[in-house]
mmCIF file of N, CA and C in Angstrom:
data_model
loop_
_atom_site.group_PDB
_atom_site.id
_atom_site.type_symbol
_atom_site.label_atom_id
_atom_site.label_comp_id
_atom_site.label_asym_id
_atom_site.label_seq_id
_atom_site.Cartn_x
_atom_site.Cartn_y
_atom_site.Cartn_z
ATOM 1 N N MET A 1 -18.289 -81.483 -40.658
ATOM 2 C CA MET A 1 -18.111 -81.616 -39.222
ATOM 3 C C MET A 1 -17.930 -80.255 -38.550
ATOM 4 N N LYS A 2 -17.273 -79.333 -39.254
ATOM 5 C CA LYS A 2 -17.036 -78.019 -38.663
ATOM 6 C C LYS A 2 -18.359 -77.312 -38.361
ATOM 7 N N GLU A 3 -19.292 -77.377 -39.288
ATOM 8 C CA GLU A 3 -20.583 -76.720 -39.082
ATOM 9 C C GLU A 3 -21.338 -77.342 -37.908
ATOM 10 N N LYS A 4 -21.290 -78.657 -37.803
ATOM 11 C CA LYS A 4 -21.959 -79.345 -36.699
ATOM 12 C C LYS A 4 -21.282 -78.993 -35.374
ATOM 13 N N ALA A 5 -19.968 -78.923 -35.366
ATOM 14 C CA ALA A 5 -19.243 -78.551 -34.150
ATOM 15 C C ALA A 5 -19.627 -77.136 -33.710
ATOM 16 N N GLU A 6 -19.728 -76.229 -34.664
ATOM 17 C CA GLU A 6 -20.138 -74.863 -34.330
ATOM 18 C C GLU A 6 -21.565 -74.838 -33.781
ATOM 19 N N GLU A 7 -22.443 -75.596 -34.401
ATOM 20 C CA GLU A 7 -23.836 -75.664 -33.945
ATOM 21 C C GLU A 7 -23.916 -76.182 -32.517
ATOM 22 N N LEU A 8 -23.187 -77.254 -32.238
ATOM 23 C CA LEU A 8 -23.207 -77.834 -30.894
ATOM 24 C C LEU A 8 -22.593 -76.890 -29.859
ATOM 25 N N PHE A 9 -21.487 -76.238 -30.222
ATOM 26 C CA PHE A 9 -20.855 -75.306 -29.297
ATOM 27 C C PHE A 9 -21.801 -74.146 -29.003
ATOM 28 N N HIS A 10 -22.396 -73.594 -30.053
ATOM 29 C CA HIS A 10 -23.315 -72.465 -29.876
ATOM 30 C C HIS A 10 -24.496 -72.859 -28.990
ATOM 31 N N LYS A 11 -25.052 -74.022 -29.225
ATOM 32 C CA LYS A 11 -26.177 -74.496 -28.425
ATOM 33 C C LYS A 11 -25.757 -74.672 -26.965
ATOM 34 N N ALA A 12 -24.620 -75.308 -26.745
ATOM 35 C CA ALA A 12 -24.132 -75.510 -25.379
ATOM 36 C C ALA A 12 -23.861 -74.172 -24.694
ATOM 37 N N TRP A 13 -23.315 -73.234 -25.445
ATOM 38 C CA TRP A 13 -22.975 -71.933 -24.864
ATOM 39 C C TRP A 13 -24.243 -71.150 -24.520
ATOM 40 N N THR A 14 -25.178 -71.085 -25.440
ATOM 41 C CA THR A 14 -26.378 -70.274 -25.192
ATOM 42 C C THR A 14 -27.277 -70.898 -24.133
ATOM 43 N N LYS A 15 -27.320 -72.205 -24.065
ATOM 44 C CA LYS A 15 -28.162 -72.878 -23.075
ATOM 45 C C LYS A 15 -27.417 -73.155 -21.768
ATOM 46 N N GLY A 16 -26.091 -73.288 -21.842
ATOM 47 C CA GLY A 16 -25.342 -73.765 -20.691
ATOM 48 C C GLY A 16 -24.483 -72.759 -19.964
ATOM 49 N N TRP A 17 -24.222 -71.585 -20.559
ATOM 50 C CA TRP A 17 -23.376 -70.607 -19.873
ATOM 51 C C TRP A 17 -24.191 -69.901 -18.795
ATOM 52 N N ASP A 18 -23.661 -69.863 -17.589
ATOM 53 C CA ASP A 18 -24.313 -69.201 -16.467
ATOM 54 C C ASP A 18 -24.001 -67.705 -16.540
ATOM 55 N N THR A 19 -24.966 -66.911 -16.949
ATOM 56 C CA THR A 19 -24.737 -65.473 -17.127
ATOM 57 C C THR A 19 -24.609 -64.734 -15.802
ATOM 58 N N LYS A 20 -25.070 -65.328 -14.713
ATOM 59 C CA LYS A 20 -24.975 -64.665 -13.410
ATOM 60 C C LYS A 20 -23.650 -64.957 -12.700
ATOM 61 N N PHE A 21 -23.262 -66.239 -12.638
ATOM 62 C CA PHE A 21 -22.076 -66.628 -11.878
ATOM 63 C C PHE A 21 -20.913 -67.103 -12.744
ATOM 64 N N GLY A 22 -21.131 -67.242 -14.047
ATOM 65 C CA GLY A 22 -20.078 -67.729 -14.931
ATOM 66 C C GLY A 22 -19.998 -69.239 -14.932
ATOM 67 N N GLY A 23 -19.258 -69.757 -15.877
ATOM 68 C CA GLY A 23 -19.076 -71.194 -16.004
ATOM 69 C C GLY A 23 -20.212 -71.853 -16.761
ATOM 70 N N LEU A 24 -19.947 -73.050 -17.211
ATOM 71 C CA LEU A 24 -20.957 -73.834 -17.909
ATOM 72 C C LEU A 24 -21.617 -74.795 -16.935
ATOM 73 N N TYR A 25 -22.936 -74.901 -17.042
ATOM 74 C CA TYR A 25 -23.652 -75.865 -16.233
ATOM 75 C C TYR A 25 -23.236 -77.273 -16.641
ATOM 76 N N PHE A 26 -23.431 -78.206 -15.729
ATOM 77 C CA PHE A 26 -22.993 -79.576 -15.963
ATOM 78 C C PHE A 26 -23.803 -80.299 -17.020
ATOM 79 N N ALA A 27 -25.138 -80.160 -17.013
ATOM 80 C CA ALA A 27 -25.917 -80.992 -17.925
ATOM 81 C C ALA A 27 -27.228 -80.350 -18.339
ATOM 82 N N LEU A 28 -27.535 -80.575 -19.607
ATOM 83 C CA LEU A 28 -28.841 -80.238 -20.168
ATOM 84 C C LEU A 28 -29.514 -81.539 -20.585
ATOM 85 N N SER A 29 -30.836 -81.537 -20.585
ATOM 86 C CA SER A 29 -31.574 -82.719 -21.026
ATOM 87 C C SER A 29 -31.567 -82.804 -22.547
ATOM 88 N N SER A 30 -32.113 -83.867 -23.066
ATOM 89 C CA SER A 30 -32.191 -84.026 -24.522
ATOM 90 C C SER A 30 -33.099 -82.983 -25.167
ATOM 91 N N ILE A 31 -33.962 -82.350 -24.356
ATOM 92 C CA ILE A 31 -34.790 -81.262 -24.896
ATOM 93 C C ILE A 31 -34.252 -79.898 -24.451
ATOM 94 N N GLU A 32 -32.995 -79.899 -24.019
ATOM 95 C CA GLU A 32 -32.212 -78.707 -23.709
ATOM 96 C C GLU A 32 -32.672 -77.947 -22.470
ATOM 97 N N ASP A 33 -33.320 -78.642 -21.544
ATOM 98 C CA ASP A 33 -33.638 -78.056 -20.249
ATOM 99 C C ASP A 33 -32.461 -78.290 -19.306
ATOM 100 N N LEU A 34 -32.205 -77.338 -18.450
ATOM 101 C CA LEU A 34 -31.148 -77.488 -17.460
ATOM 102 C C LEU A 34 -31.552 -78.571 -16.458
ATOM 103 N N ILE A 35 -30.701 -79.579 -16.310
ATOM 104 C CA ILE A 35 -31.001 -80.649 -15.354
ATOM 105 C C ILE A 35 -29.953 -80.764 -14.247
ATOM 106 N N ASP A 36 -28.823 -80.063 -14.388
ATOM 107 C CA ASP A 36 -27.803 -80.065 -13.337
ATOM 108 C C ASP A 36 -27.036 -78.753 -13.420
ATOM 109 N N SER A 37 -27.211 -77.897 -12.437
ATOM 110 C CA SER A 37 -26.595 -76.565 -12.464
ATOM 111 C C SER A 37 -25.220 -76.521 -11.815
ATOM 112 N N ASP A 38 -24.679 -77.675 -11.416
ATOM 113 C CA ASP A 38 -23.313 -77.701 -10.893
ATOM 114 C C ASP A 38 -22.330 -77.344 -12.002
ATOM 115 N N LYS A 39 -21.094 -77.029 -11.596
ATOM 116 C CA LYS A 39 -20.024 -76.706 -12.541
ATOM 117 C C LYS A 39 -18.922 -77.762 -12.343
ATOM 118 N N ASN A 40 -18.710 -78.569 -13.350
ATOM 119 C CA ASN A 40 -17.766 -79.680 -13.282
ATOM 120 C C ASN A 40 -16.487 -79.317 -14.034
ATOM 121 N N TYR A 41 -15.353 -79.612 -13.448
ATOM 122 C CA TYR A 41 -14.074 -79.217 -14.022
ATOM 123 C C TYR A 41 -13.850 -79.746 -15.434
ATOM 124 N N TRP A 42 -14.240 -80.968 -15.700
ATOM 125 C CA TRP A 42 -13.940 -81.541 -17.013
ATOM 126 C C TRP A 42 -14.806 -80.918 -18.100
ATOM 127 N N VAL A 43 -15.984 -80.453 -17.745
ATOM 128 C CA VAL A 43 -16.823 -79.756 -18.723
ATOM 129 C C VAL A 43 -16.133 -78.477 -19.168
ATOM 130 N N MET A 44 -15.575 -77.735 -18.208
ATOM 131 C CA MET A 44 -14.871 -76.485 -18.538
ATOM 132 C C MET A 44 -13.639 -76.773 -19.394
ATOM 133 N N ALA A 45 -12.894 -77.806 -19.019
ATOM 134 C CA ALA A 45 -11.681 -78.140 -19.767
ATOM 135 C C ALA A 45 -12.006 -78.521 -21.208
ATOM 136 N N GLU A 46 -13.015 -79.345 -21.393
ATOM 137 C CA GLU A 46 -13.382 -79.750 -22.757
ATOM 138 C C GLU A 46 -13.902 -78.565 -23.559
ATOM 139 N N ALA A 47 -14.610 -77.641 -22.912
ATOM 140 C CA ALA A 47 -15.101 -76.451 -23.605
ATOM 141 C C ALA A 47 -13.949 -75.522 -23.991
ATOM 142 N N ILE A 48 -12.925 -75.439 -23.150
ATOM 143 C CA ILE A 48 -11.732 -74.656 -23.484
ATOM 144 C C ILE A 48 -11.100 -75.203 -24.755
ATOM 145 N N SER A 49 -10.950 -76.506 -24.808
ATOM 146 C CA SER A 49 -10.369 -77.157 -25.978
ATOM 147 C C SER A 49 -11.224 -76.909 -27.223
ATOM 148 N N ALA A 50 -12.530 -77.090 -27.087
ATOM 149 C CA ALA A 50 -13.436 -76.883 -28.226
ATOM 150 C C ALA A 50 -13.381 -75.440 -28.721
ATOM 151 N N ALA A 51 -13.352 -74.490 -27.803
ATOM 152 C CA ALA A 51 -13.309 -73.079 -28.187
ATOM 153 C C ALA A 51 -12.034 -72.755 -28.965
ATOM 154 N N SER A 52 -10.896 -73.257 -28.503
ATOM 155 C CA SER A 52 -9.641 -72.962 -29.207
ATOM 156 C C SER A 52 -9.600 -73.628 -30.578
ATOM 157 N N LEU A 53 -10.074 -74.858 -30.648
ATOM 158 C CA LEU A 53 -10.096 -75.548 -31.941
ATOM 159 C C LEU A 53 -11.015 -74.826 -32.926
ATOM 160 N N LEU A 54 -12.190 -74.425 -32.483
ATOM 161 C CA LEU A 54 -13.110 -73.719 -33.361
ATOM 162 C C LEU A 54 -12.576 -72.338 -33.746
ATOM 163 N N ALA A 55 -11.907 -71.670 -32.829
ATOM 164 C CA ALA A 55 -11.335 -70.354 -33.149
ATOM 165 C C ALA A 55 -10.336 -70.450 -34.290
ATOM 166 N N VAL A 56 -9.478 -71.444 -34.223
ATOM 167 C CA VAL A 56 -8.469 -71.614 -35.266
ATOM 168 C C VAL A 56 -9.095 -72.087 -36.576
ATOM 169 N N LYS A 57 -9.979 -73.060 -36.485
ATOM 170 C CA LYS A 57 -10.557 -73.645 -37.703
ATOM 171 C C LYS A 57 -11.516 -72.694 -38.423
ATOM 172 N N THR A 58 -12.224 -71.846 -37.665
ATOM 173 C CA THR A 58 -13.207 -70.953 -38.294
ATOM 174 C C THR A 58 -12.697 -69.534 -38.482
ATOM 175 N N LYS A 59 -11.609 -69.190 -37.784
ATOM 176 C CA LYS A 59 -11.073 -67.828 -37.771
ATOM 177 C C LYS A 59 -12.095 -66.820 -37.206
ATOM 178 N N ASN A 60 -12.993 -67.315 -36.364
ATOM 179 C CA ASN A 60 -14.012 -66.491 -35.724
ATOM 180 C C ASN A 60 -13.536 -66.150 -34.314
ATOM 181 N N ASN A 61 -13.273 -64.886 -34.057
ATOM 182 C CA ASN A 61 -12.734 -64.459 -32.762
ATOM 183 C C ASN A 61 -13.712 -64.617 -31.606
ATOM 184 N N GLN A 62 -14.986 -64.847 -31.886
ATOM 185 C CA GLN A 62 -15.943 -65.092 -30.807
ATOM 186 C C GLN A 62 -15.543 -66.327 -30.002
ATOM 187 N N TYR A 63 -14.925 -67.293 -30.672
ATOM 188 C CA TYR A 63 -14.485 -68.487 -29.954
ATOM 189 C C TYR A 63 -13.324 -68.182 -29.019
ATOM 190 N N TRP A 64 -12.451 -67.244 -29.412
ATOM 191 C CA TRP A 64 -11.374 -66.839 -28.500
ATOM 192 C C TRP A 64 -11.950 -66.096 -27.298
ATOM 193 N N LYS A 65 -13.018 -65.343 -27.506
ATOM 194 C CA LYS A 65 -13.672 -64.676 -26.378
ATOM 195 C C LYS A 65 -14.254 -65.710 -25.416
ATOM 196 N N ALA A 66 -14.873 -66.752 -25.964
ATOM 197 C CA ALA A 66 -15.389 -67.833 -25.124
ATOM 198 C C ALA A 66 -14.238 -68.526 -24.401
ATOM 199 N N TYR A 67 -13.150 -68.777 -25.118
ATOM 200 C CA TYR A 67 -11.959 -69.392 -24.530
ATOM 201 C C TYR A 67 -11.480 -68.566 -23.335
ATOM 202 N N ASP A 68 -11.367 -67.259 -23.527
ATOM 203 C CA ASP A 68 -10.902 -66.381 -22.444
ATOM 204 C C ASP A 68 -11.854 -66.408 -21.248
ATOM 205 N N LEU A 69 -13.155 -66.356 -21.505
ATOM 206 C CA LEU A 69 -14.128 -66.431 -20.409
ATOM 207 C C LEU A 69 -13.984 -67.738 -19.636
ATOM 208 N N LEU A 70 -13.876 -68.835 -20.367
ATOM 209 C CA LEU A 70 -13.737 -70.143 -19.732
ATOM 210 C C LEU A 70 -12.442 -70.252 -18.936
ATOM 211 N N PHE A 71 -11.331 -69.857 -19.558
ATOM 212 C CA PHE A 71 -10.054 -70.006 -18.869
ATOM 213 C C PHE A 71 -10.000 -69.109 -17.640
ATOM 214 N N ASN A 72 -10.506 -67.874 -17.748
ATOM 215 C CA ASN A 72 -10.523 -66.972 -16.594
ATOM 216 C C ASN A 72 -11.425 -67.508 -15.487
ATOM 217 N N TYR A 73 -12.538 -68.093 -15.866
ATOM 218 C CA TYR A 73 -13.426 -68.709 -14.883
ATOM 219 C C TYR A 73 -12.691 -69.830 -14.135
ATOM 220 N N CYS A 74 -12.047 -70.695 -14.878
ATOM 221 C CA CYS A 74 -11.308 -71.807 -14.260
ATOM 222 C C CYS A 74 -10.186 -71.294 -13.374
ATOM 223 N N TRP A 75 -9.477 -70.284 -13.843
ATOM 224 C CA TRP A 75 -8.375 -69.707 -13.073
ATOM 225 C C TRP A 75 -8.883 -69.188 -11.728
ATOM 226 N N LYS A 76 -10.054 -68.570 -11.755
ATOM 227 C CA LYS A 76 -10.609 -67.970 -10.537
ATOM 228 C C LYS A 76 -11.237 -68.992 -9.594
ATOM 229 N N TYR A 77 -11.936 -69.991 -10.122
ATOM 230 C CA TYR A 77 -12.731 -70.865 -9.272
ATOM 231 C C TYR A 77 -12.265 -72.319 -9.179
ATOM 232 N N LEU A 78 -11.686 -72.872 -10.210
ATOM 233 C CA LEU A 78 -11.424 -74.316 -10.235
ATOM 234 C C LEU A 78 -9.974 -74.710 -9.970
ATOM 235 N N ILE A 79 -9.051 -73.831 -10.218
ATOM 236 C CA ILE A 79 -7.634 -74.183 -10.081
ATOM 237 C C ILE A 79 -7.159 -73.912 -8.656
ATOM 238 N N ASP A 80 -6.502 -74.906 -8.082
ATOM 239 C CA ASP A 80 -5.898 -74.759 -6.759
ATOM 240 C C ASP A 80 -4.507 -74.169 -6.956
ATOM 241 N N HIS A 81 -4.376 -72.886 -6.709
ATOM 242 C CA HIS A 81 -3.116 -72.192 -6.947
ATOM 243 C C HIS A 81 -2.060 -72.492 -5.883
ATOM 244 N N GLN A 82 -2.472 -73.014 -4.759
ATOM 245 C CA GLN A 82 -1.513 -73.331 -3.705
ATOM 246 C C GLN A 82 -0.916 -74.722 -3.873
ATOM 247 N N HIS A 83 -1.746 -75.721 -4.149
ATOM 248 C CA HIS A 83 -1.276 -77.111 -4.200
ATOM 249 C C HIS A 83 -1.329 -77.719 -5.591
ATOM 250 N N GLY A 84 -1.867 -77.001 -6.557
ATOM 251 C CA GLY A 84 -1.986 -77.531 -7.911
ATOM 252 C C GLY A 84 -3.248 -78.348 -8.094
ATOM 253 N N GLY A 85 -3.572 -78.613 -9.321
ATOM 254 C CA GLY A 85 -4.748 -79.399 -9.660
ATOM 255 C C GLY A 85 -6.002 -78.551 -9.786
ATOM 256 N N TRP A 86 -7.042 -79.190 -10.256
ATOM 257 C CA TRP A 86 -8.345 -78.539 -10.437
ATOM 258 C C TRP A 86 -9.344 -79.199 -9.500
ATOM 259 N N TYR A 87 -10.137 -78.385 -8.831
ATOM 260 C CA TYR A 87 -11.216 -78.925 -8.012
ATOM 261 C C TYR A 87 -12.255 -79.548 -8.934
ATOM 262 N N GLN A 88 -12.870 -80.617 -8.467
ATOM 263 C CA GLN A 88 -13.791 -81.389 -9.302
ATOM 264 C C GLN A 88 -15.119 -80.712 -9.567
ATOM 265 N N LEU A 89 -15.743 -80.190 -8.535
ATOM 266 C CA LEU A 89 -17.144 -79.811 -8.667
ATOM 267 C C LEU A 89 -17.477 -78.598 -7.809
ATOM 268 N N LEU A 90 -18.202 -77.671 -8.423
ATOM 269 C CA LEU A 90 -18.698 -76.487 -7.728
ATOM 270 C C LEU A 90 -20.213 -76.455 -7.843
ATOM 271 N N ASN A 91 -20.861 -75.760 -6.924
ATOM 272 C CA ASN A 91 -22.299 -75.590 -7.067
ATOM 273 C C ASN A 91 -22.571 -74.464 -8.069
ATOM 274 N N ASN A 92 -23.841 -74.129 -8.250
ATOM 275 C CA ASN A 92 -24.177 -73.125 -9.267
ATOM 276 C C ASN A 92 -23.651 -71.738 -8.925
ATOM 277 N N GLU A 93 -23.298 -71.479 -7.657
ATOM 278 C CA GLU A 93 -22.732 -70.190 -7.262
ATOM 279 C C GLU A 93 -21.211 -70.259 -7.100
ATOM 280 N N ASN A 94 -20.609 -71.300 -7.656
ATOM 281 C CA ASN A 94 -19.151 -71.483 -7.686
ATOM 282 C C ASN A 94 -18.537 -71.754 -6.317
ATOM 283 N N LYS A 95 -19.306 -72.344 -5.430
ATOM 284 C CA LYS A 95 -18.785 -72.764 -4.119
ATOM 285 C C LYS A 95 -18.438 -74.246 -4.193
ATOM 286 N N MET A 96 -17.293 -74.603 -3.602
ATOM 287 C CA MET A 96 -16.858 -75.994 -3.610
ATOM 288 C C MET A 96 -17.711 -76.838 -2.668
ATOM 289 N N TYR A 97 -18.034 -78.038 -3.117
ATOM 290 C CA TYR A 97 -18.664 -79.016 -2.227
ATOM 291 C C TYR A 97 -17.607 -79.612 -1.313
ATOM 292 N N SER A 98 -16.396 -79.747 -1.836
ATOM 293 C CA SER A 98 -15.278 -80.276 -1.066
ATOM 294 C C SER A 98 -14.000 -79.819 -1.749
ATOM 295 N N ASP A 99 -12.870 -80.140 -1.151
ATOM 296 C CA ASP A 99 -11.598 -79.794 -1.785
ATOM 297 C C ASP A 99 -11.059 -80.952 -2.619
ATOM 298 N N GLU A 100 -11.936 -81.890 -2.961
ATOM 299 C CA GLU A 100 -11.555 -83.047 -3.769
ATOM 300 C C GLU A 100 -11.163 -82.601 -5.177
ATOM 301 N N LYS A 101 -10.119 -83.236 -5.673
ATOM 302 C CA LYS A 101 -9.633 -82.960 -7.015
ATOM 303 C C LYS A 101 -9.781 -84.204 -7.873
ATOM 304 N N SER A 102 -9.245 -84.137 -9.060
ATOM 305 C CA SER A 102 -9.358 -85.240 -10.009
ATOM 306 C C SER A 102 -8.897 -86.550 -9.384
ATOM 307 N N PRO A 103 -9.713 -87.601 -9.508
ATOM 308 C CA PRO A 103 -9.319 -88.884 -8.926
ATOM 309 C C PRO A 103 -8.281 -89.608 -9.789
ATOM 310 N N VAL A 104 -7.492 -90.430 -9.156
ATOM 311 C CA VAL A 104 -6.569 -91.302 -9.871
ATOM 312 C C VAL A 104 -7.420 -92.302 -10.643
ATOM 313 N N PRO A 105 -7.148 -92.681 -11.839
ATOM 314 C CA PRO A 105 -6.003 -92.341 -12.668
ATOM 315 C C PRO A 105 -6.236 -91.140 -13.574
ATOM 316 N N LYS A 106 -7.317 -90.410 -13.383
ATOM 317 C CA LYS A 106 -7.653 -89.303 -14.273
ATOM 318 C C LYS A 106 -7.001 -87.984 -13.865
ATOM 319 N N THR A 107 -6.120 -87.993 -12.926
ATOM 320 C CA THR A 107 -5.574 -86.778 -12.355
ATOM 321 C C THR A 107 -5.257 -85.736 -13.423
ATOM 322 N N ASP A 108 -6.088 -84.735 -13.459
ATOM 323 C CA ASP A 108 -5.952 -83.586 -14.362
ATOM 324 C C ASP A 108 -5.876 -83.952 -15.836
ATOM 325 N N TYR A 109 -6.371 -85.115 -16.196
ATOM 326 C CA TYR A 109 -6.372 -85.516 -17.605
ATOM 327 C C TYR A 109 -7.050 -84.478 -18.483
ATOM 328 N N HIS A 110 -8.250 -84.070 -18.121
ATOM 329 C CA HIS A 110 -9.008 -83.146 -18.965
ATOM 330 C C HIS A 110 -8.343 -81.770 -19.084
ATOM 331 N N PRO A 111 -7.917 -81.137 -17.994
ATOM 332 C CA PRO A 111 -7.243 -79.843 -18.138
ATOM 333 C C PRO A 111 -5.943 -79.926 -18.947
ATOM 334 N N VAL A 112 -5.156 -80.949 -18.709
ATOM 335 C CA VAL A 112 -3.898 -81.096 -19.449
ATOM 336 C C VAL A 112 -4.180 -81.344 -20.928
ATOM 337 N N ALA A 113 -5.145 -82.202 -21.220
ATOM 338 C CA ALA A 113 -5.501 -82.482 -22.614
ATOM 339 C C ALA A 113 -6.030 -81.228 -23.307
ATOM 340 N N ALA A 114 -6.817 -80.419 -22.599
ATOM 341 C CA ALA A 114 -7.343 -79.180 -23.184
ATOM 342 C C ALA A 114 -6.207 -78.218 -23.530
ATOM 343 N N CYS A 115 -5.259 -78.075 -22.632
ATOM 344 C CA CYS A 115 -4.101 -77.200 -22.908
ATOM 345 C C CYS A 115 -3.270 -77.764 -24.054
ATOM 346 N N TYR A 116 -3.069 -79.058 -24.059
ATOM 347 C CA TYR A 116 -2.314 -79.698 -25.136
ATOM 348 C C TYR A 116 -2.994 -79.467 -26.484
ATOM 349 N N GLN A 117 -4.307 -79.653 -26.536
ATOM 350 C CA GLN A 117 -5.024 -79.463 -27.809
ATOM 351 C C GLN A 117 -4.908 -78.019 -28.294
ATOM 352 N N THR A 118 -4.950 -77.071 -27.367
ATOM 353 C CA THR A 118 -4.812 -75.670 -27.763
ATOM 354 C C THR A 118 -3.416 -75.399 -28.301
ATOM 355 N N ILE A 119 -2.401 -75.877 -27.620
ATOM 356 C CA ILE A 119 -1.029 -75.695 -28.101
ATOM 357 C C ILE A 119 -0.861 -76.358 -29.458
ATOM 358 N N ARG A 120 -1.394 -77.559 -29.599
ATOM 359 C CA ARG A 120 -1.278 -78.309 -30.845
ATOM 360 C C ARG A 120 -1.928 -77.583 -32.017
ATOM 361 N N VAL A 121 -3.109 -77.043 -31.803
ATOM 362 C CA VAL A 121 -3.825 -76.377 -32.899
ATOM 363 C C VAL A 121 -3.167 -75.037 -33.278
ATOM 364 N N LEU A 122 -2.426 -74.459 -32.362
ATOM 365 C CA LEU A 122 -1.749 -73.185 -32.645
ATOM 366 C C LEU A 122 -0.410 -73.368 -33.365
ATOM 367 N N THR A 123 0.087 -74.598 -33.415
ATOM 368 C CA THR A 123 1.382 -74.816 -34.068
ATOM 369 C C THR A 123 1.211 -75.369 -35.469
#
């Protein structure tokens, strides 16, 4: 499973990381073409979790570099530092469509779970 997880992460990173504006694109097709260039909060949160888990399990520091890029991206664009929470969706240039955040009952489920998984794997 570890090898498959690394393969999937690498594929998602090389095909999905926006080298111009940062962040991971929302969706690739089954043939790995970009089909949605928006940036969705839960995609970033799940990638943060995956990066930390792979960093610990593989002892490969490249995953910590990905973790740092992802977390810094979220800190800059997705986190509402005034009122809390993560904005749901940004366009490909990291502009908000609205100030809408995680809907009830999912309120920040993905970001909290990603942080929890990272803390858990480090202990």
